[in-house]
Amino acid sequence: MAARILDGAALATEVRARVTSDVAYHTTHHGPVKLVAVLVGADPAGQLYADRQRSLCVKTGVQYELIELPDDVAQRDVLAEIDRLNGDPLVTGIIVQMPLPHHIDPAMVQWRIDPYKDVEGVNPANIGLLFYHAPIIAPCTALAAIEMIHASGCEIRGAHAVIVGQSRIVGKPITMFLLNEEATVTGCHVATRDLAYHTKQADILVVAVGKPGLIGAQHVKPGAVVIDVGINSIRVTTPDGKETRKTVGDVNFDEVAPIAAAITPVPGGVGPMTVAMLLRNTVQAAQKQIARRES
Ligand code: NAP
């Protein structure tokens, strides 16, 4: 039987509707929700990303401001800008767009964001609090992957979850989330011997590597839930011989969909949910700042 396709775009629409009503409530009772993005350097991809952020924020009632700093800005000036935003009570969320120029240490910048305003959940304080099952704000992509697993309807408790890819911001937080939900978890990475041996045992298989086609039918147990976090742009030739680009995940969808119980497509799976989680984190950050002030 073919897998159920987990429609991230549809789920994201539901999340955005809830966020819109939470933002309206917050604005009425406590003041606006305001997200500030810091972009260092004139990177066209960063600009495009910021335009998309602005449009989504506006649609959900979140105020949005983009602060652009020059390519050669000193690290101490970026940190000073973050300190200023941390101290501004009208700013409820902060994002620093990656990548940063080479002379700026991204970890230093992420450390500096107030964990209550860190809407991407990238401050090590927030990632560390996952160990306590109590992040103030969790990393968006990990939240999105977990939401997709929940949407599949499978029982996480007691399931064997295998996470391929163990980056600090994506793979490891997903691993920790699933441990917290009492799955039995195997973490695979670049040094894993015989990847298929491990992935074949997974009731829940999450792949977050960045290698198109890494996971094929031979890696998947029939009936598994497969969450493809990977986003890769590959070159393809159209039937009329033209070269073009296509976005694919890390899982060979055509091979795996016929044997899995549920699968996320790329595009249209974890990606749109990650953006929805960013918006949810943005309103939750504002709510948590009120709770912190009142406690
Ligand atoms: P990353 O920092 O490059 O981490 C990739 C991880 O995969 C590392 O742990 C790496 O191990 C491991 N790895 C590399 N080759 C492997 C192999 N052959 N077998 C098993 N593991 C291997 O990337 P990331 O930021 O976690 O992102 C992973 C993918 O998710 C990318 O395609 C990215 O574009 C995508 N992504 C998607 C979303 C979304 O919203 N859907 C959001 C963020 C990222 P080592 O560190 O030991 O090399």
Coordinates of C-alpha atoms and ligand atoms in Angstrom, one line a residue:
M1 CA 0.0 0.0 0.0
A2 CA 1.3 3.5 -0.9
A3 CA 2.3 5.8 2.0
R4 CA 0.2 8.6 3.3
I5 CA 1.7 11.8 2.1
L6 CA 2.1 14.2 5.1
D7 CA 1.0 17.6 3.7
G8 CA 3.2 20.1 5.5
A9 CA 1.7 23.0 3.6
A10 CA -1.9 22.2 4.8
L11 CA -0.7 21.7 8.4
A12 CA 1.2 25.0 8.2
T13 CA -1.9 26.8 7.1
E14 CA -3.7 25.5 10.3
V15 CA -0.8 26.6 12.5
R16 CA -0.7 30.1 10.9
A17 CA -4.5 30.5 11.5
R18 CA -3.9 29.8 15.3
V19 CA -0.9 32.1 15.4
T20 CA -2.9 34.9 13.8
S21 CA -5.6 34.7 16.5
D22 CA -2.9 34.4 19.3
V23 CA -1.1 37.5 17.9
A24 CA -4.4 39.4 17.8
Y25 CA -5.1 38.5 21.4
H26 CA -1.6 39.4 22.5
T27 CA -1.7 42.7 20.6
T28 CA -5.0 43.7 22.3
H29 CA -4.0 42.7 25.8
H30 CA -0.2 43.3 26.0
G31 CA 0.9 45.2 22.9
P32 CA 2.3 44.3 19.5
V33 CA 4.4 41.2 18.7
K34 CA 7.5 42.5 16.9
L35 CA 10.1 40.5 15.2
V36 CA 13.5 42.1 14.2
A37 CA 15.8 40.4 11.7
V38 CA 19.4 41.3 11.5
L39 CA 21.0 40.8 8.1
V40 CA 24.8 41.3 7.7
G41 CA 26.0 42.1 4.2
A42 CA 24.1 42.6 1.0
D43 CA 23.3 39.0 0.3
P44 CA 20.5 38.6 -2.3
A45 CA 19.4 35.3 -0.8
G46 CA 19.2 36.8 2.7
Q47 CA 17.2 39.7 1.2
L48 CA 14.8 37.3 -0.4
Y49 CA 14.4 35.4 2.8
A50 CA 13.8 38.6 4.7
D51 CA 11.1 39.7 2.2
R52 CA 9.3 36.3 2.7
Q53 CA 9.6 36.7 6.5
R54 CA 8.1 40.2 6.3
S55 CA 5.2 39.1 4.2
L56 CA 4.3 36.1 6.5
C57 CA 4.6 38.3 9.5
V58 CA 2.4 41.0 8.1
K59 CA -0.3 38.3 7.2
T60 CA -0.3 37.0 10.8
G61 CA -0.3 40.5 12.4
V62 CA 3.4 40.4 13.6
Q63 CA 5.3 43.7 13.2
Y64 CA 8.6 43.1 11.2
E65 CA 11.7 45.2 11.0
L66 CA 14.9 44.4 9.0
I67 CA 18.2 45.8 10.3
E68 CA 20.9 45.7 7.6
L69 CA 24.5 45.9 8.7
P70 CA 27.4 46.3 6.2
D71 CA 29.6 43.3 5.2
D72 CA 32.6 44.7 7.1
V73 CA 30.8 45.4 10.3
A74 CA 32.9 44.5 13.4
Q75 CA 31.7 41.5 15.5
R76 CA 31.5 43.8 18.6
D77 CA 29.1 46.1 16.7
V78 CA 26.8 43.1 15.8
L79 CA 26.9 42.1 19.4
A80 CA 26.1 45.6 20.5
E81 CA 23.1 45.7 18.2
I82 CA 21.8 42.4 19.7
D83 CA 22.3 43.9 23.2
R84 CA 20.2 46.9 22.1
L85 CA 17.4 44.7 20.7
N86 CA 17.5 42.5 23.9
G87 CA 17.0 45.6 26.0
D88 CA 14.2 47.1 23.9
P89 CA 10.8 46.1 25.4
L90 CA 9.0 46.7 22.1
V91 CA 11.1 44.0 20.4
T92 CA 9.7 40.6 21.2
G93 CA 11.7 38.4 18.8
I94 CA 15.2 38.5 17.2
I95 CA 16.6 36.6 14.2
V96 CA 20.1 36.8 12.9
Q97 CA 20.2 35.7 9.3
M98 CA 22.8 33.1 8.4
P99 CA 25.4 32.8 7.0
L100 CA 27.4 35.6 8.6
P101 CA 30.6 36.9 7.0
H102 CA 33.7 34.8 8.0
H103 CA 35.0 37.3 10.5
I104 CA 31.9 36.9 12.7
D105 CA 31.5 33.8 14.9
P106 CA 27.9 32.7 14.5
A107 CA 28.0 30.9 17.9
M108 CA 29.0 34.1 19.7
V109 CA 26.1 35.9 18.1
Q110 CA 23.6 33.1 18.9
W111 CA 24.8 33.1 22.5
R112 CA 24.1 36.8 22.8
I113 CA 20.4 36.7 21.8
D114 CA 18.1 36.7 24.9
P115 CA 16.8 33.1 25.1
Y116 CA 13.3 34.6 25.5
K117 CA 13.6 36.5 22.2
D118 CA 15.4 33.7 20.4
V119 CA 12.5 32.8 18.1
E120 CA 14.7 30.3 16.0
G121 CA 15.7 28.5 19.2
V122 CA 19.4 28.6 18.3
N123 CA 20.8 30.0 21.6
P124 CA 22.7 27.2 23.2
A125 CA 20.7 27.9 26.4
N126 CA 17.5 26.9 24.5
I127 CA 19.2 23.8 22.9
G128 CA 20.6 22.8 26.2
L129 CA 17.2 23.1 27.9
L130 CA 15.9 20.4 25.6
F131 CA 17.8 18.0 27.9
Y132 CA 15.4 19.0 30.6
H133 CA 12.4 18.7 28.3
A134 CA 11.8 22.4 29.0
P135 CA 13.2 24.7 26.2
I136 CA 12.0 28.3 26.5
I137 CA 11.9 28.3 22.7
A138 CA 12.9 25.2 20.7
P139 CA 14.6 25.0 17.3
C140 CA 12.0 25.5 14.5
T141 CA 13.1 22.6 12.2
A142 CA 13.1 20.1 15.0
L143 CA 9.7 21.3 16.1
A144 CA 8.5 20.9 12.5
A145 CA 9.8 17.3 12.2
I146 CA 8.1 16.4 15.5
E147 CA 4.8 18.0 14.4
M148 CA 5.0 15.9 11.2
I149 CA 5.5 12.7 13.1
H150 CA 2.5 13.6 15.3
A151 CA 0.5 14.2 12.2
S152 CA 1.3 10.7 11.0
G153 CA -0.7 9.4 14.0
C154 CA 2.1 6.9 14.9
E155 CA 2.8 6.2 18.6
I156 CA 6.2 7.7 19.5
R157 CA 6.4 6.1 22.9
G158 CA 8.3 2.8 22.6
A159 CA 8.9 3.2 18.9
H160 CA 12.4 2.8 17.5
A161 CA 13.3 6.2 15.9
V162 CA 16.5 6.5 13.8
I163 CA 17.8 10.0 13.1
V164 CA 20.2 10.3 10.2
G165 CA 22.2 13.5 10.6
Q166 CA 23.3 14.9 13.9
S167 CA 23.8 18.7 13.4
R168 CA 23.5 20.9 16.5
I169 CA 20.5 22.8 15.1
V170 CA 18.6 20.0 13.4
G171 CA 19.5 16.4 14.0
K172 CA 20.5 16.5 17.6
P173 CA 17.5 18.5 18.8
I174 CA 15.2 16.0 16.9
T175 CA 17.0 13.2 18.6
M176 CA 16.5 14.8 22.0
F177 CA 12.8 15.5 21.4
L178 CA 12.2 11.9 20.5
L179 CA 14.0 10.7 23.6
N180 CA 11.9 13.0 25.6
E181 CA 8.8 11.4 24.1
E182 CA 10.2 8.0 25.1
A183 CA 11.1 6.6 21.7
T184 CA 14.2 4.4 21.6
V185 CA 16.5 6.5 19.5
T186 CA 19.5 5.7 17.3
G187 CA 21.6 8.7 16.0
C188 CA 23.4 8.1 12.7
H189 CA 26.0 10.4 11.3
V190 CA 28.8 10.5 8.8
A191 CA 30.9 7.8 10.7
T192 CA 28.0 5.3 11.0
R193 CA 29.0 1.9 9.6
D194 CA 26.3 0.2 7.5
L195 CA 23.7 2.9 7.5
A196 CA 21.0 0.6 6.1
Y197 CA 21.4 -1.8 9.0
H198 CA 20.3 0.9 11.4
T199 CA 17.7 2.7 9.2
K200 CA 16.0 -0.7 8.3
Q201 CA 15.1 -1.1 12.0
A202 CA 13.3 2.3 12.2
D203 CA 9.6 2.6 13.0
I204 CA 10.2 6.3 12.6
L205 CA 13.0 7.4 10.2
V206 CA 14.1 11.1 10.2
V207 CA 16.7 12.1 7.6
A208 CA 18.5 15.5 8.0
V209 CA 21.7 15.4 6.0
G210 CA 21.7 17.4 2.8
K211 CA 22.5 14.5 0.4
P212 CA 19.9 13.9 -2.4
G213 CA 18.9 10.2 -2.7
L214 CA 20.9 9.1 0.4
I215 CA 17.9 7.0 1.6
G216 CA 16.4 4.5 -0.9
A217 CA 14.0 1.5 -0.6
Q218 CA 16.8 -0.7 0.8
H219 CA 17.1 1.6 3.9
V220 CA 13.5 1.5 4.9
K221 CA 11.4 -1.0 6.9
P222 CA 7.9 -1.5 5.3
G223 CA 5.4 0.5 7.3
A224 CA 7.8 3.1 8.7
V225 CA 7.1 6.8 9.0
V226 CA 9.6 8.7 7.0
I227 CA 10.4 12.4 7.7
D228 CA 12.6 14.0 5.1
V229 CA 14.2 17.2 6.4
G230 CA 16.8 17.5 3.6
I231 CA 16.5 20.4 1.1
N232 CA 18.8 20.0 -2.0
S233 CA 18.7 21.8 -5.3
I234 CA 19.7 19.4 -8.1
R235 CA 20.2 19.9 -11.8
V236 CA 17.8 18.1 -14.1
T237 CA 17.2 17.9 -17.8
T238 CA 13.6 18.5 -19.0
P239 CA 12.1 16.1 -21.7
D240 CA 12.9 18.9 -24.3
G241 CA 16.6 18.8 -23.3
K242 CA 16.7 22.0 -21.2
E243 CA 18.8 22.2 -18.1
T244 CA 16.9 23.3 -15.0
R245 CA 17.0 22.9 -11.2
K246 CA 14.7 21.0 -8.9
T247 CA 14.3 20.8 -5.1
V248 CA 14.5 17.3 -3.6
G249 CA 15.0 15.9 -0.2
D250 CA 17.5 13.3 1.1
V251 CA 15.0 10.4 0.5
N252 CA 14.3 8.9 -2.9
F253 CA 10.6 9.6 -2.7
D254 CA 9.6 7.4 -5.6
E255 CA 11.3 4.4 -4.2
V256 CA 10.3 4.9 -0.5
A257 CA 6.7 6.1 -0.8
P258 CA 5.4 2.6 -2.0
I259 CA 6.7 0.9 1.2
A260 CA 6.4 3.5 4.0
A261 CA 3.3 4.1 6.0
A262 CA 3.6 7.8 5.8
I263 CA 6.2 10.2 4.2
T264 CA 6.8 13.9 3.9
P265 CA 7.3 15.2 0.4
V266 CA 10.0 17.7 -0.6
P267 CA 9.0 20.4 -1.3
G268 CA 5.8 20.7 0.7
G269 CA 6.7 18.7 3.8
V270 CA 8.9 19.8 6.7
G271 CA 9.9 23.1 4.9
P272 CA 6.5 24.9 5.2
M273 CA 6.1 23.6 8.8
T274 CA 9.5 25.0 9.8
V275 CA 8.3 28.5 8.7
A276 CA 5.0 28.0 10.6
M277 CA 7.0 27.0 13.7
L278 CA 9.0 30.2 13.4
L279 CA 5.8 32.2 13.5
R280 CA 4.5 30.0 16.4
N281 CA 7.7 30.6 18.3
T282 CA 7.4 34.3 17.6
V283 CA 4.1 34.7 19.4
Q284 CA 5.1 32.2 22.1
A285 CA 8.2 34.2 22.8
A286 CA 6.1 37.4 23.3
Q287 CA 3.8 35.4 25.7
K288 CA 6.7 34.0 27.7
Q289 CA 8.2 37.5 28.1
I290 CA 5.0 38.6 29.7
A291 CA 5.0 35.5 32.0
R292 CA 8.6 36.2 32.9
R293 CA 7.8 39.9 33.7
E294 CA 4.9 38.8 35.9
S295 CA 6.6 36.0 37.7
Ligands
NAP1 P1 24.6 20.0 8.5 O1 24.9 21.0 9.6 O2 25.5 19.9 7.3 O3 24.5 18.5 9.1 C1 24.4 17.4 8.4 C2 24.5 16.2 9.2 O4 24.5 15.0 8.4 C3 25.9 16.1 10.0 O5 25.6 15.5 11.3 C4 26.7 15.2 9.2 O6 27.7 14.5 9.9 C5 25.7 14.2 8.7 N1 26.1 13.4 7.5 C6 26.8 13.9 6.5 N2 26.9 12.9 5.5 C7 26.3 11.8 6.0 C8 26.1 10.5 5.6 N3 26.5 10.1 4.4 N4 25.4 9.6 6.4 C9 24.9 10.0 7.6 N5 25.0 11.3 8.1 C10 25.7 12.2 7.3 O7 23.1 20.2 7.9 P2 21.8 20.7 8.7 O8 21.8 22.1 8.9 O9 21.5 19.8 9.8 O10 20.7 20.4 7.5 C11 20.5 19.1 7.0 C12 19.6 19.2 5.8 O11 18.3 19.7 6.2 C13 20.1 20.1 4.7 O12 19.6 19.6 3.5 C14 19.3 21.4 5.0 O13 19.1 22.2 3.8 C15 18.0 20.8 5.5 N6 17.3 21.8 6.3 C16 15.9 21.8 6.1 C17 15.1 22.6 6.8 C18 13.7 22.6 6.6 O14 13.0 23.5 7.0 N7 13.1 21.5 5.9 C19 15.7 23.4 7.8 C20 17.1 23.3 8.1 C21 17.8 22.5 7.3 P3 29.1 15.3 10.2 O15 28.7 16.5 11.0 O16 29.8 14.3 11.1 O17 29.7 15.6 8.9

